[in-house]
Amino acid sequence: MGNKKIALVTGASSGMGKEFVLQIQERYPQLEEIWAVARNTKALEQLKKKVPKLRVCPLNLTSLEDLKILQKLLEREKPQMEILVNSAGMGVQKQVEATTVEELWNTTQLNCSAFTAVLKICFPYCRNKGQILCLSSGAAFVPQPGFAAYAASKSYVLSFSRAIRKEWRDRARITIVCPGPVDTPFLEKMGGKEHMPAYKKWFLAKPEAVVEKALKDSEKGKELSVYRYSVKVLRVVCKILPHGLILKFL
């Protein structure tokens, strides 16, 4: 029981998380189970029809009670976590003035607090240079008016992941995934492609390609996985130019 090799994916019911589950099943046949963590039980059960080794974990990661359930489950089963994909997240694409307190709270709770708690809870079970993929975003590279809370939360993900990559270097391989906009239901929840700022359409990517590159980069032990040349250019520009100057054009 304690030797069971697993992958654990948060936010697994749709979008990037779901795509990670599907590709992990194909890419790592040695895994005995894939633990899929998300609130949407129905969507997870549908996913299980495609992924027989899926273990459905219907949990709300912004709930301390549910985080404790996950912690106790891991303590009881003591699996060997070969892969951890920390991909649960949300975003609100509108001005802060038009955003509710609840929306801002939920964004930072899931993208920052829950993200951090999952890493802390899962770390004891990541052994033998296990792969940890932390889902950040190209939005982490520069503050973004109209997308402020999301971009700031992903900057937290980038910074925190870089720090623990150093702390945990002898235990796990941490790769931070920083895509531009990805064509998933997450994008539709924020208004869809038709309401996306024109400049962001240059960065739009398919989830299959982003996930495939992320897994390859993780296997190589790369710090960052940045899909698409345009996003790589954005990262370099944001490192060179003052953010105040960049913000004048956003």
JSON list of C-alpha atoms in Angstrom, two decimals:
[
{"chain": "A", "resi": 1, "resn": "MET", "atom": "CA", "xyz": [0.00, 0.00, 0.00]},
{"chain": "A", "resi": 2, "resn": "GLY", "atom": "CA", "xyz": [2.76, 2.39, 0.91]},
{"chain": "A", "resi": 3, "resn": "ASN", "atom": "CA", "xyz": [4.64, 1.65, -2.33]},
{"chain": "A", "resi": 4, "resn": "LYS", "atom": "CA", "xyz": [1.83, 2.57, -4.69]},
{"chain": "A", "resi": 5, "resn": "LYS", "atom": "CA", "xyz": [3.11, 4.88, -7.43]},
{"chain": "A", "resi": 6, "resn": "ILE", "atom": "CA", "xyz": [0.70, 7.71, -8.17]},
{"chain": "A", "resi": 7, "resn": "ALA", "atom": "CA", "xyz": [0.27, 11.06, -9.83]},
{"chain": "A", "resi": 8, "resn": "LEU", "atom": "CA", "xyz": [-1.89, 13.72, -8.20]},
{"chain": "A", "resi": 9, "resn": "VAL", "atom": "CA", "xyz": [-3.49, 16.47, -10.26]},
{"chain": "A", "resi": 10, "resn": "THR", "atom": "CA", "xyz": [-5.47, 19.38, -8.79]},
{"chain": "A", "resi": 11, "resn": "GLY", "atom": "CA", "xyz": [-8.06, 21.21, -10.85]},
{"chain": "A", "resi": 12, "resn": "ALA", "atom": "CA", "xyz": [-8.50, 17.96, -12.76]},
{"chain": "A", "resi": 13, "resn": "SER", "atom": "CA", "xyz": [-12.15, 18.28, -13.78]},
{"chain": "A", "resi": 14, "resn": "SER", "atom": "CA", "xyz": [-11.56, 20.52, -16.82]},
{"chain": "A", "resi": 15, "resn": "GLY", "atom": "CA", "xyz": [-9.09, 22.59, -18.82]},
{"chain": "A", "resi": 16, "resn": "MET", "atom": "CA", "xyz": [-5.39, 22.18, -18.20]},
{"chain": "A", "resi": 17, "resn": "GLY", "atom": "CA", "xyz": [-5.85, 19.83, -15.24]},
{"chain": "A", "resi": 18, "resn": "LYS", "atom": "CA", "xyz": [-7.98, 17.44, -17.28]},
{"chain": "A", "resi": 19, "resn": "GLU", "atom": "CA", "xyz": [-5.45, 17.51, -20.13]},
{"chain": "A", "resi": 20, "resn": "PHE", "atom": "CA", "xyz": [-2.64, 16.70, -17.68]},
{"chain": "A", "resi": 21, "resn": "VAL", "atom": "CA", "xyz": [-4.59, 13.65, -16.47]},
{"chain": "A", "resi": 22, "resn": "LEU", "atom": "CA", "xyz": [-5.13, 12.40, -20.03]},
{"chain": "A", "resi": 23, "resn": "GLN", "atom": "CA", "xyz": [-1.50, 12.84, -21.06]},
{"chain": "A", "resi": 24, "resn": "ILE", "atom": "CA", "xyz": [-0.09, 11.42, -17.82]},
{"chain": "A", "resi": 25, "resn": "GLN", "atom": "CA", "xyz": [-2.14, 8.26, -18.37]},
{"chain": "A", "resi": 26, "resn": "GLU", "atom": "CA", "xyz": [-0.55, 7.78, -21.79]},
{"chain": "A", "resi": 27, "resn": "ARG", "atom": "CA", "xyz": [2.96, 8.93, -20.94]},
{"chain": "A", "resi": 28, "resn": "TYR", "atom": "CA", "xyz": [3.51, 7.12, -17.62]},
{"chain": "A", "resi": 29, "resn": "PRO", "atom": "CA", "xyz": [1.95, 3.63, -17.78]},
{"chain": "A", "resi": 30, "resn": "GLN", "atom": "CA", "xyz": [3.93, 2.57, -14.70]},
{"chain": "A", "resi": 31, "resn": "LEU", "atom": "CA", "xyz": [1.67, 4.67, -12.46]},
{"chain": "A", "resi": 32, "resn": "GLU", "atom": "CA", "xyz": [-0.86, 2.64, -10.52]},
{"chain": "A", "resi": 33, "resn": "GLU", "atom": "CA", "xyz": [-3.29, 5.48, -9.86]},
{"chain": "A", "resi": 34, "resn": "ILE", "atom": "CA", "xyz": [-3.93, 9.05, -10.88]},
{"chain": "A", "resi": 35, "resn": "TRP", "atom": "CA", "xyz": [-5.58, 11.03, -8.11]},
{"chain": "A", "resi": 36, "resn": "ALA", "atom": "CA", "xyz": [-7.85, 13.69, -9.59]},
{"chain": "A", "resi": 37, "resn": "VAL", "atom": "CA", "xyz": [-8.72, 16.50, -7.19]},
{"chain": "A", "resi": 38, "resn": "ALA", "atom": "CA", "xyz": [-11.52, 18.96, -7.96]},
{"chain": "A", "resi": 39, "resn": "ARG", "atom": "CA", "xyz": [-14.91, 20.10, -6.69]},
{"chain": "A", "resi": 40, "resn": "ASN", "atom": "CA", "xyz": [-16.90, 18.88, -9.70]},
{"chain": "A", "resi": 41, "resn": "THR", "atom": "CA", "xyz": [-17.62, 15.24, -8.84]},
{"chain": "A", "resi": 42, "resn": "LYS", "atom": "CA", "xyz": [-19.74, 14.67, -11.95]},
{"chain": "A", "resi": 43, "resn": "ALA", "atom": "CA", "xyz": [-16.96, 15.86, -14.27]},
{"chain": "A", "resi": 44, "resn": "LEU", "atom": "CA", "xyz": [-14.42, 13.66, -12.46]},
{"chain": "A", "resi": 45, "resn": "GLU", "atom": "CA", "xyz": [-16.68, 10.61, -12.82]},
{"chain": "A", "resi": 46, "resn": "GLN", "atom": "CA", "xyz": [-16.97, 11.33, -16.55]},
{"chain": "A", "resi": 47, "resn": "LEU", "atom": "CA", "xyz": [-13.18, 11.57, -16.78]},
{"chain": "A", "resi": 48, "resn": "LYS", "atom": "CA", "xyz": [-12.84, 8.22, -15.02]},
{"chain": "A", "resi": 49, "resn": "LYS", "atom": "CA", "xyz": [-14.57, 6.57, -18.00]},
{"chain": "A", "resi": 50, "resn": "LYS", "atom": "CA", "xyz": [-11.55, 7.59, -20.12]},
{"chain": "A", "resi": 51, "resn": "VAL", "atom": "CA", "xyz": [-8.96, 6.98, -17.41]},
{"chain": "A", "resi": 52, "resn": "PRO", "atom": "CA", "xyz": [-9.65, 3.66, -15.64]},
{"chain": "A", "resi": 53, "resn": "LYS", "atom": "CA", "xyz": [-6.85, 4.14, -13.10]},
{"chain": "A", "resi": 54, "resn": "LEU", "atom": "CA", "xyz": [-8.33, 7.49, -12.02]},
{"chain": "A", "resi": 55, "resn": "ARG", "atom": "CA", "xyz": [-9.09, 7.94, -8.34]},
{"chain": "A", "resi": 56, "resn": "VAL", "atom": "CA", "xyz": [-11.80, 10.55, -7.85]},
{"chain": "A", "resi": 57, "resn": "CYS", "atom": "CA", "xyz": [-11.07, 12.99, -5.00]},
{"chain": "A", "resi": 58, "resn": "PRO", "atom": "CA", "xyz": [-13.97, 15.47, -4.84]},
{"chain": "A", "resi": 59, "resn": "LEU", "atom": "CA", "xyz": [-12.46, 18.19, -2.65]},
{"chain": "A", "resi": 60, "resn": "ASN", "atom": "CA", "xyz": [-12.68, 21.96, -2.37]},
{"chain": "A", "resi": 61, "resn": "LEU", "atom": "CA", "xyz": [-9.10, 23.09, -1.89]},
{"chain": "A", "resi": 62, "resn": "THR", "atom": "CA", "xyz": [-10.14, 26.46, -0.46]},
{"chain": "A", "resi": 63, "resn": "SER", "atom": "CA", "xyz": [-11.70, 24.58, 2.48]},
{"chain": "A", "resi": 64, "resn": "LEU", "atom": "CA", "xyz": [-9.36, 23.81, 5.37]},
{"chain": "A", "resi": 65, "resn": "GLU", "atom": "CA", "xyz": [-11.55, 20.83, 6.23]},
{"chain": "A", "resi": 66, "resn": "ASP", "atom": "CA", "xyz": [-11.11, 19.37, 2.75]},
{"chain": "A", "resi": 67, "resn": "LEU", "atom": "CA", "xyz": [-7.36, 20.02, 2.82]},
{"chain": "A", "resi": 68, "resn": "LYS", "atom": "CA", "xyz": [-7.23, 18.02, 6.06]},
{"chain": "A", "resi": 69, "resn": "ILE", "atom": "CA", "xyz": [-9.14, 15.19, 4.33]},
{"chain": "A", "resi": 70, "resn": "LEU", "atom": "CA", "xyz": [-6.47, 15.11, 1.62]},
{"chain": "A", "resi": 71, "resn": "GLN", "atom": "CA", "xyz": [-3.71, 15.20, 4.22]},
{"chain": "A", "resi": 72, "resn": "LYS", "atom": "CA", "xyz": [-5.23, 12.31, 6.19]},
{"chain": "A", "resi": 73, "resn": "LEU", "atom": "CA", "xyz": [-5.75, 10.27, 3.03]},
{"chain": "A", "resi": 74, "resn": "LEU", "atom": "CA", "xyz": [-2.09, 10.62, 2.14]},
{"chain": "A", "resi": 75, "resn": "GLU", "atom": "CA", "xyz": [-1.01, 9.83, 5.70]},
{"chain": "A", "resi": 76, "resn": "ARG", "atom": "CA", "xyz": [-3.09, 6.66, 5.64]},
{"chain": "A", "resi": 77, "resn": "GLU", "atom": "CA", "xyz": [-2.00, 5.37, 2.21]},
{"chain": "A", "resi": 78, "resn": "LYS", "atom": "CA", "xyz": [1.56, 6.71, 2.10]},
{"chain": "A", "resi": 79, "resn": "PRO", "atom": "CA", "xyz": [1.87, 6.57, -1.70]},
{"chain": "A", "resi": 80, "resn": "GLN", "atom": "CA", "xyz": [4.98, 7.31, -3.71]},
{"chain": "A", "resi": 81, "resn": "MET", "atom": "CA", "xyz": [3.99, 10.47, -5.57]},
{"chain": "A", "resi": 82, "resn": "GLU", "atom": "CA", "xyz": [5.86, 10.30, -8.85]},
{"chain": "A", "resi": 83, "resn": "ILE", "atom": "CA", "xyz": [4.12, 13.37, -10.28]},
{"chain": "A", "resi": 84, "resn": "LEU", "atom": "CA", "xyz": [2.30, 16.29, -8.67]},
{"chain": "A", "resi": 85, "resn": "VAL", "atom": "CA", "xyz": [0.51, 18.76, -10.92]},
{"chain": "A", "resi": 86, "resn": "ASN", "atom": "CA", "xyz": [-0.66, 21.77, -8.90]},
{"chain": "A", "resi": 87, "resn": "SER", "atom": "CA", "xyz": [-2.98, 23.30, -11.49]},
{"chain": "A", "resi": 88, "resn": "ALA", "atom": "CA", "xyz": [-6.17, 24.37, -9.70]},
{"chain": "A", "resi": 89, "resn": "GLY", "atom": "CA", "xyz": [-6.82, 28.05, -10.31]},
{"chain": "A", "resi": 90, "resn": "MET", "atom": "CA", "xyz": [-9.33, 30.74, -11.23]},
{"chain": "A", "resi": 91, "resn": "GLY", "atom": "CA", "xyz": [-9.30, 34.25, -12.63]},
{"chain": "A", "resi": 92, "resn": "VAL", "atom": "CA", "xyz": [-11.52, 37.29, -13.12]},
{"chain": "A", "resi": 93, "resn": "GLN", "atom": "CA", "xyz": [-10.88, 39.48, -16.16]},
{"chain": "A", "resi": 94, "resn": "LYS", "atom": "CA", "xyz": [-12.30, 42.88, -15.27]},
{"chain": "A", "resi": 95, "resn": "GLN", "atom": "CA", "xyz": [-11.35, 46.06, -13.45]},
{"chain": "A", "resi": 96, "resn": "VAL", "atom": "CA", "xyz": [-10.98, 45.70, -9.68]},
{"chain": "A", "resi": 97, "resn": "GLU", "atom": "CA", "xyz": [-13.72, 48.30, -9.21]},
{"chain": "A", "resi": 98, "resn": "ALA", "atom": "CA", "xyz": [-16.14, 46.01, -11.07]},
{"chain": "A", "resi": 99, "resn": "THR", "atom": "CA", "xyz": [-14.98, 42.89, -9.24]},
{"chain": "A", "resi": 100, "resn": "THR", "atom": "CA", "xyz": [-16.76, 41.67, -6.11]},
{"chain": "A", "resi": 101, "resn": "VAL", "atom": "CA", "xyz": [-14.96, 41.11, -2.83]},
{"chain": "A", "resi": 102, "resn": "GLU", "atom": "CA", "xyz": [-15.93, 37.44, -3.08]},
{"chain": "A", "resi": 103, "resn": "GLU", "atom": "CA", "xyz": [-14.33, 37.11, -6.53]},
{"chain": "A", "resi": 104, "resn": "LEU", "atom": "CA", "xyz": [-11.09, 38.70, -5.35]},
{"chain": "A", "resi": 105, "resn": "TRP", "atom": "CA", "xyz": [-11.07, 36.58, -2.20]},
{"chain": "A", "resi": 106, "resn": "ASN", "atom": "CA", "xyz": [-11.71, 33.33, -4.08]},
{"chain": "A", "resi": 107, "resn": "THR", "atom": "CA", "xyz": [-8.98, 34.12, -6.62]},
{"chain": "A", "resi": 108, "resn": "THR", "atom": "CA", "xyz": [-6.27, 34.65, -4.03]},
{"chain": "A", "resi": 109, "resn": "GLN", "atom": "CA", "xyz": [-7.50, 31.81, -1.80]},
{"chain": "A", "resi": 110, "resn": "LEU", "atom": "CA", "xyz": [-7.33, 29.23, -4.59]},
{"chain": "A", "resi": 111, "resn": "ASN", "atom": "CA", "xyz": [-4.36, 30.53, -6.58]},
{"chain": "A", "resi": 112, "resn": "CYS", "atom": "CA", "xyz": [-2.16, 31.35, -3.58]},
{"chain": "A", "resi": 113, "resn": "SER", "atom": "CA", "xyz": [-3.30, 29.83, -0.27]},
{"chain": "A", "resi": 114, "resn": "ALA", "atom": "CA", "xyz": [-4.63, 26.51, -1.58]},
{"chain": "A", "resi": 115, "resn": "PHE", "atom": "CA", "xyz": [-1.71, 26.21, -4.01]},
{"chain": "A", "resi": 116, "resn": "THR", "atom": "CA", "xyz": [0.75, 26.58, -1.12]},
{"chain": "A", "resi": 117, "resn": "ALA", "atom": "CA", "xyz": [-1.12, 24.17, 1.15]},
{"chain": "A", "resi": 118, "resn": "VAL", "atom": "CA", "xyz": [-1.23, 21.44, -1.51]},
{"chain": "A", "resi": 119, "resn": "LEU", "atom": "CA", "xyz": [2.55, 21.62, -1.97]},
{"chain": "A", "resi": 120, "resn": "LYS", "atom": "CA", "xyz": [3.15, 21.42, 1.77]},
{"chain": "A", "resi": 121, "resn": "ILE", "atom": "CA", "xyz": [0.74, 18.49, 2.19]},
{"chain": "A", "resi": 122, "resn": "CYS", "atom": "CA", "xyz": [2.08, 16.51, -0.76]},
{"chain": "A", "resi": 123, "resn": "PHE", "atom": "CA", "xyz": [5.80, 17.12, -0.35]},
{"chain": "A", "resi": 124, "resn": "PRO", "atom": "CA", "xyz": [6.49, 14.25, 2.12]},
{"chain": "A", "resi": 125, "resn": "TYR", "atom": "CA", "xyz": [5.30, 11.78, -0.52]},
{"chain": "A", "resi": 126, "resn": "CYS", "atom": "CA", "xyz": [7.42, 13.18, -3.37]},
{"chain": "A", "resi": 127, "resn": "ARG", "atom": "CA", "xyz": [10.54, 11.03, -3.32]},
{"chain": "A", "resi": 128, "resn": "ASN", "atom": "CA", "xyz": [13.28, 9.92, -5.68]},
{"chain": "A", "resi": 129, "resn": "LYS", "atom": "CA", "xyz": [13.33, 13.20, -7.62]},
{"chain": "A", "resi": 130, "resn": "GLY", "atom": "CA", "xyz": [9.61, 13.15, -8.28]},
{"chain": "A", "resi": 131, "resn": "GLN", "atom": "CA", "xyz": [8.19, 15.65, -10.75]},
{"chain": "A", "resi": 132, "resn": "ILE", "atom": "CA", "xyz": [6.29, 18.67, -9.43]},
{"chain": "A", "resi": 133, "resn": "LEU", "atom": "CA", "xyz": [4.63, 20.96, -11.97]},
{"chain": "A", "resi": 134, "resn": "CYS", "atom": "CA", "xyz": [3.39, 24.31, -10.66]},
{"chain": "A", "resi": 135, "resn": "LEU", "atom": "CA", "xyz": [0.94, 26.10, -12.94]},
{"chain": "A", "resi": 136, "resn": "SER", "atom": "CA", "xyz": [1.76, 29.77, -13.14]},
{"chain": "A", "resi": 137, "resn": "SER", "atom": "CA", "xyz": [1.16, 31.93, -16.21]},
{"chain": "A", "resi": 138, "resn": "GLY", "atom": "CA", "xyz": [2.74, 34.39, -18.60]},
{"chain": "A", "resi": 139, "resn": "ALA", "atom": "CA", "xyz": [0.61, 36.89, -16.68]},
{"chain": "A", "resi": 140, "resn": "ALA", "atom": "CA", "xyz": [3.10, 36.48, -13.83]},
{"chain": "A", "resi": 141, "resn": "PHE", "atom": "CA", "xyz": [5.77, 38.38, -15.77]},
{"chain": "A", "resi": 142, "resn": "VAL", "atom": "CA", "xyz": [4.14, 41.82, -15.52]},
{"chain": "A", "resi": 143, "resn": "PRO", "atom": "CA", "xyz": [1.22, 43.50, -13.66]},
{"chain": "A", "resi": 144, "resn": "GLN", "atom": "CA", "xyz": [-1.93, 43.50, -15.78]},
{"chain": "A", "resi": 145, "resn": "PRO", "atom": "CA", "xyz": [-4.69, 46.12, -15.43]},
{"chain": "A", "resi": 146, "resn": "GLY", "atom": "CA", "xyz": [-8.06, 44.48, -15.91]},
{"chain": "A", "resi": 147, "resn": "PHE", "atom": "CA", "xyz": [-6.56, 41.19, -14.76]},
{"chain": "A", "resi": 148, "resn": "ALA", "atom": "CA", "xyz": [-4.83, 42.46, -11.64]},
{"chain": "A", "resi": 149, "resn": "ALA", "atom": "CA", "xyz": [-5.65, 39.83, -9.01]},
{"chain": "A", "resi": 150, "resn": "TYR", "atom": "CA", "xyz": [-5.00, 36.90, -11.33]},
{"chain": "A", "resi": 151, "resn": "ALA", "atom": "CA", "xyz": [-1.67, 38.25, -12.58]},
{"chain": "A", "resi": 152, "resn": "ALA", "atom": "CA", "xyz": [-0.54, 39.07, -9.04]},
{"chain": "A", "resi": 153, "resn": "SER", "atom": "CA", "xyz": [-1.54, 35.62, -7.79]},
{"chain": "A", "resi": 154, "resn": "LYS", "atom": "CA", "xyz": [0.43, 33.95, -10.57]},
{"chain": "A", "resi": 155, "resn": "SER", "atom": "CA", "xyz": [3.44, 36.11, -9.68]},
{"chain": "A", "resi": 156, "resn": "TYR", "atom": "CA", "xyz": [3.15, 34.60, -6.21]},
{"chain": "A", "resi": 157, "resn": "VAL", "atom": "CA", "xyz": [3.10, 31.11, -7.73]},
{"chain": "A", "resi": 158, "resn": "LEU", "atom": "CA", "xyz": [6.23, 31.89, -9.75]},
{"chain": "A", "resi": 159, "resn": "SER", "atom": "CA", "xyz": [8.13, 33.36, -6.80]},
{"chain": "A", "resi": 160, "resn": "PHE", "atom": "CA", "xyz": [7.11, 30.70, -4.26]},
{"chain": "A", "resi": 161, "resn": "SER", "atom": "CA", "xyz": [7.86, 27.86, -6.68]},
{"chain": "A", "resi": 162, "resn": "ARG", "atom": "CA", "xyz": [11.30, 29.23, -7.43]},
{"chain": "A", "resi": 163, "resn": "ALA", "atom": "CA", "xyz": [12.10, 29.40, -3.73]},
{"chain": "A", "resi": 164, "resn": "ILE", "atom": "CA", "xyz": [11.02, 25.84, -2.95]},
{"chain": "A", "resi": 165, "resn": "ARG", "atom": "CA", "xyz": [12.77, 24.58, -6.05]},
{"chain": "A", "resi": 166, "resn": "LYS", "atom": "CA", "xyz": [15.99, 25.56, -4.26]},
{"chain": "A", "resi": 167, "resn": "GLU", "atom": "CA", "xyz": [14.83, 24.24, -0.88]},
{"chain": "A", "resi": 168, "resn": "TRP", "atom": "CA", "xyz": [13.67, 20.89, -2.27]},
{"chain": "A", "resi": 169, "resn": "ARG", "atom": "CA", "xyz": [16.37, 20.41, -4.94]},
{"chain": "A", "resi": 170, "resn": "ASP", "atom": "CA", "xyz": [17.56, 17.10, -3.42]},
{"chain": "A", "resi": 171, "resn": "ARG", "atom": "CA", "xyz": [14.03, 15.68, -3.22]},
{"chain": "A", "resi": 172, "resn": "ALA", "atom": "CA", "xyz": [12.01, 16.80, -6.24]},
{"chain": "A", "resi": 173, "resn": "ARG", "atom": "CA", "xyz": [12.24, 18.38, -9.69]},
{"chain": "A", "resi": 174, "resn": "ILE", "atom": "CA", "xyz": [10.06, 21.48, -9.73]},
{"chain": "A", "resi": 175, "resn": "THR", "atom": "CA", "xyz": [9.03, 23.00, -13.05]},
{"chain": "A", "resi": 176, "resn": "ILE", "atom": "CA", "xyz": [6.98, 26.19, -13.25]},
{"chain": "A", "resi": 177, "resn": "VAL", "atom": "CA", "xyz": [4.61, 26.26, -16.21]},
{"chain": "A", "resi": 178, "resn": "CYS", "atom": "CA", "xyz": [4.05, 29.76, -17.62]},
{"chain": "A", "resi": 179, "resn": "PRO", "atom": "CA", "xyz": [1.83, 29.70, -20.70]},
{"chain": "A", "resi": 180, "resn": "GLY", "atom": "CA", "xyz": [0.05, 32.61, -22.30]},
{"chain": "A", "resi": 181, "resn": "PRO", "atom": "CA", "xyz": [-3.75, 32.38, -22.71]},
{"chain": "A", "resi": 182, "resn": "VAL", "atom": "CA", "xyz": [-4.84, 28.78, -23.27]},
{"chain": "A", "resi": 183, "resn": "ASP", "atom": "CA", "xyz": [-7.95, 27.85, -25.24]},
{"chain": "A", "resi": 184, "resn": "THR", "atom": "CA", "xyz": [-9.88, 26.08, -22.45]},
{"chain": "A", "resi": 185, "resn": "PRO", "atom": "CA", "xyz": [-13.20, 26.50, -20.61]},
{"chain": "A", "resi": 186, "resn": "PHE", "atom": "CA", "xyz": [-11.25, 28.69, -18.16]},
{"chain": "A", "resi": 187, "resn": "LEU", "atom": "CA", "xyz": [-10.91, 31.23, -20.95]},
{"chain": "A", "resi": 188, "resn": "GLU", "atom": "CA", "xyz": [-14.63, 31.09, -21.67]},
{"chain": "A", "resi": 189, "resn": "LYS", "atom": "CA", "xyz": [-15.46, 31.81, -18.02]},
{"chain": "A", "resi": 190, "resn": "MET", "atom": "CA", "xyz": [-13.52, 35.06, -18.37]},
{"chain": "A", "resi": 191, "resn": "GLY", "atom": "CA", "xyz": [-15.53, 36.21, -21.39]},
{"chain": "A", "resi": 192, "resn": "GLY", "atom": "CA", "xyz": [-14.11, 34.09, -24.20]},
{"chain": "A", "resi": 193, "resn": "LYS", "atom": "CA", "xyz": [-11.69, 34.84, -27.02]},
{"chain": "A", "resi": 194, "resn": "GLU", "atom": "CA", "xyz": [-13.91, 37.55, -28.50]},
{"chain": "A", "resi": 195, "resn": "HIS", "atom": "CA", "xyz": [-13.51, 39.71, -25.37]},
{"chain": "A", "resi": 196, "resn": "MET", "atom": "CA", "xyz": [-9.80, 39.09, -25.03]},
{"chain": "A", "resi": 197, "resn": "PRO", "atom": "CA", "xyz": [-7.51, 42.13, -25.54]},
{"chain": "A", "resi": 198, "resn": "ALA", "atom": "CA", "xyz": [-6.18, 42.06, -29.11]},
{"chain": "A", "resi": 199, "resn": "TYR", "atom": "CA", "xyz": [-2.52, 41.74, -28.09]},
{"chain": "A", "resi": 200, "resn": "LYS", "atom": "CA", "xyz": [-3.23, 38.58, -26.07]},
{"chain": "A", "resi": 201, "resn": "LYS", "atom": "CA", "xyz": [-4.50, 36.72, -29.12]},
{"chain": "A", "resi": 202, "resn": "TRP", "atom": "CA", "xyz": [-0.89, 36.50, -30.30]},
{"chain": "A", "resi": 203, "resn": "PHE", "atom": "CA", "xyz": [-0.18, 34.28, -27.30]},
{"chain": "A", "resi": 204, "resn": "LEU", "atom": "CA", "xyz": [-3.20, 31.92, -27.52]},
{"chain": "A", "resi": 205, "resn": "ALA", "atom": "CA", "xyz": [-2.28, 28.24, -27.33]},
{"chain": "A", "resi": 206, "resn": "LYS", "atom": "CA", "xyz": [-3.91, 24.82, -27.33]},
{"chain": "A", "resi": 207, "resn": "PRO", "atom": "CA", "xyz": [-3.88, 22.96, -23.98]},
{"chain": "A", "resi": 208, "resn": "GLU", "atom": "CA", "xyz": [-2.57, 19.75, -25.57]},
{"chain": "A", "resi": 209, "resn": "ALA", "atom": "CA", "xyz": [0.60, 21.48, -26.76]},
{"chain": "A", "resi": 210, "resn": "VAL", "atom": "CA", "xyz": [1.19, 23.35, -23.49]},
{"chain": "A", "resi": 211, "resn": "VAL", "atom": "CA", "xyz": [0.81, 20.19, -21.40]},
{"chain": "A", "resi": 212, "resn": "GLU", "atom": "CA", "xyz": [3.01, 18.07, -23.67]},
{"chain": "A", "resi": 213, "resn": "LYS", "atom": "CA", "xyz": [5.83, 20.62, -23.47]},
{"chain": "A", "resi": 214, "resn": "ALA", "atom": "CA", "xyz": [5.38, 21.00, -19.70]},
{"chain": "A", "resi": 215, "resn": "LEU", "atom": "CA", "xyz": [5.77, 17.27, -19.09]},
{"chain": "A", "resi": 216, "resn": "LYS", "atom": "CA", "xyz": [8.84, 17.10, -21.36]},
{"chain": "A", "resi": 217, "resn": "ASP", "atom": "CA", "xyz": [10.42, 20.10, -19.61]},
{"chain": "A", "resi": 218, "resn": "SER", "atom": "CA", "xyz": [9.65, 18.56, -16.22]},
{"chain": "A", "resi": 219, "resn": "GLU", "atom": "CA", "xyz": [11.38, 15.32, -17.20]},
{"chain": "A", "resi": 220, "resn": "LYS", "atom": "CA", "xyz": [14.45, 17.36, -18.14]},
{"chain": "A", "resi": 221, "resn": "GLY", "atom": "CA", "xyz": [14.38, 19.18, -14.79]},
{"chain": "A", "resi": 222, "resn": "LYS", "atom": "CA", "xyz": [13.87, 22.62, -16.34]},
{"chain": "A", "resi": 223, "resn": "GLU", "atom": "CA", "xyz": [12.94, 25.48, -14.02]},
{"chain": "A", "resi": 224, "resn": "LEU", "atom": "CA", "xyz": [10.47, 27.10, -16.44]},
{"chain": "A", "resi": 225, "resn": "SER", "atom": "CA", "xyz": [8.25, 25.70, -19.15]},
{"chain": "A", "resi": 226, "resn": "VAL", "atom": "CA", "xyz": [7.25, 28.52, -21.47]},
{"chain": "A", "resi": 227, "resn": "TYR", "atom": "CA", "xyz": [5.26, 27.44, -24.51]},
{"chain": "A", "resi": 228, "resn": "ARG", "atom": "CA", "xyz": [5.29, 29.53, -27.67]},
{"chain": "A", "resi": 229, "resn": "TYR", "atom": "CA", "xyz": [8.01, 31.85, -28.90]},
{"chain": "A", "resi": 230, "resn": "SER", "atom": "CA", "xyz": [5.82, 34.94, -28.36]},
{"chain": "A", "resi": 231, "resn": "VAL", "atom": "CA", "xyz": [5.55, 34.22, -24.62]},
{"chain": "A", "resi": 232, "resn": "LYS", "atom": "CA", "xyz": [9.31, 33.70, -24.40]},
{"chain": "A", "resi": 233, "resn": "VAL", "atom": "CA", "xyz": [9.80, 37.12, -26.02]},
{"chain": "A", "resi": 234, "resn": "LEU", "atom": "CA", "xyz": [7.32, 38.63, -23.55]},
{"chain": "A", "resi": 235, "resn": "ARG", "atom": "CA", "xyz": [9.32, 37.21, -20.64]},
{"chain": "A", "resi": 236, "resn": "VAL", "atom": "CA", "xyz": [12.56, 38.72, -21.93]},
{"chain": "A", "resi": 237, "resn": "VAL", "atom": "CA", "xyz": [10.93, 42.11, -22.58]},
{"chain": "A", "resi": 238, "resn": "CYS", "atom": "CA", "xyz": [9.45, 42.14, -19.07]},
{"chain": "A", "resi": 239, "resn": "LYS", "atom": "CA", "xyz": [12.90, 41.45, -17.61]},
{"chain": "A", "resi": 240, "resn": "ILE", "atom": "CA", "xyz": [14.56, 44.25, -19.60]},
{"chain": "A", "resi": 241, "resn": "LEU", "atom": "CA", "xyz": [12.03, 47.08, -19.67]},
{"chain": "A", "resi": 242, "resn": "PRO", "atom": "CA", "xyz": [10.65, 48.86, -16.56]},
{"chain": "A", "resi": 243, "resn": "HIS", "atom": "CA", "xyz": [7.13, 47.66, -15.79]},
{"chain": "A", "resi": 244, "resn": "GLY", "atom": "CA", "xyz": [5.97, 51.28, -15.64]},
{"chain": "A", "resi": 245, "resn": "LEU", "atom": "CA", "xyz": [6.88, 51.65, -19.30]},
{"chain": "A", "resi": 246, "resn": "ILE", "atom": "CA", "xyz": [5.18, 48.40, -20.32]},
{"chain": "A", "resi": 247, "resn": "LEU", "atom": "CA", "xyz": [1.99, 49.37, -18.46]},
{"chain": "A", "resi": 248, "resn": "LYS", "atom": "CA", "xyz": [1.63, 52.43, -20.68]},
{"chain": "A", "resi": 249, "resn": "PHE", "atom": "CA", "xyz": [0.89, 50.11, -23.59]},
{"chain": "A", "resi": 250, "resn": "LEU", "atom": "CA", "xyz": [-1.51, 47.75, -21.79]}
]
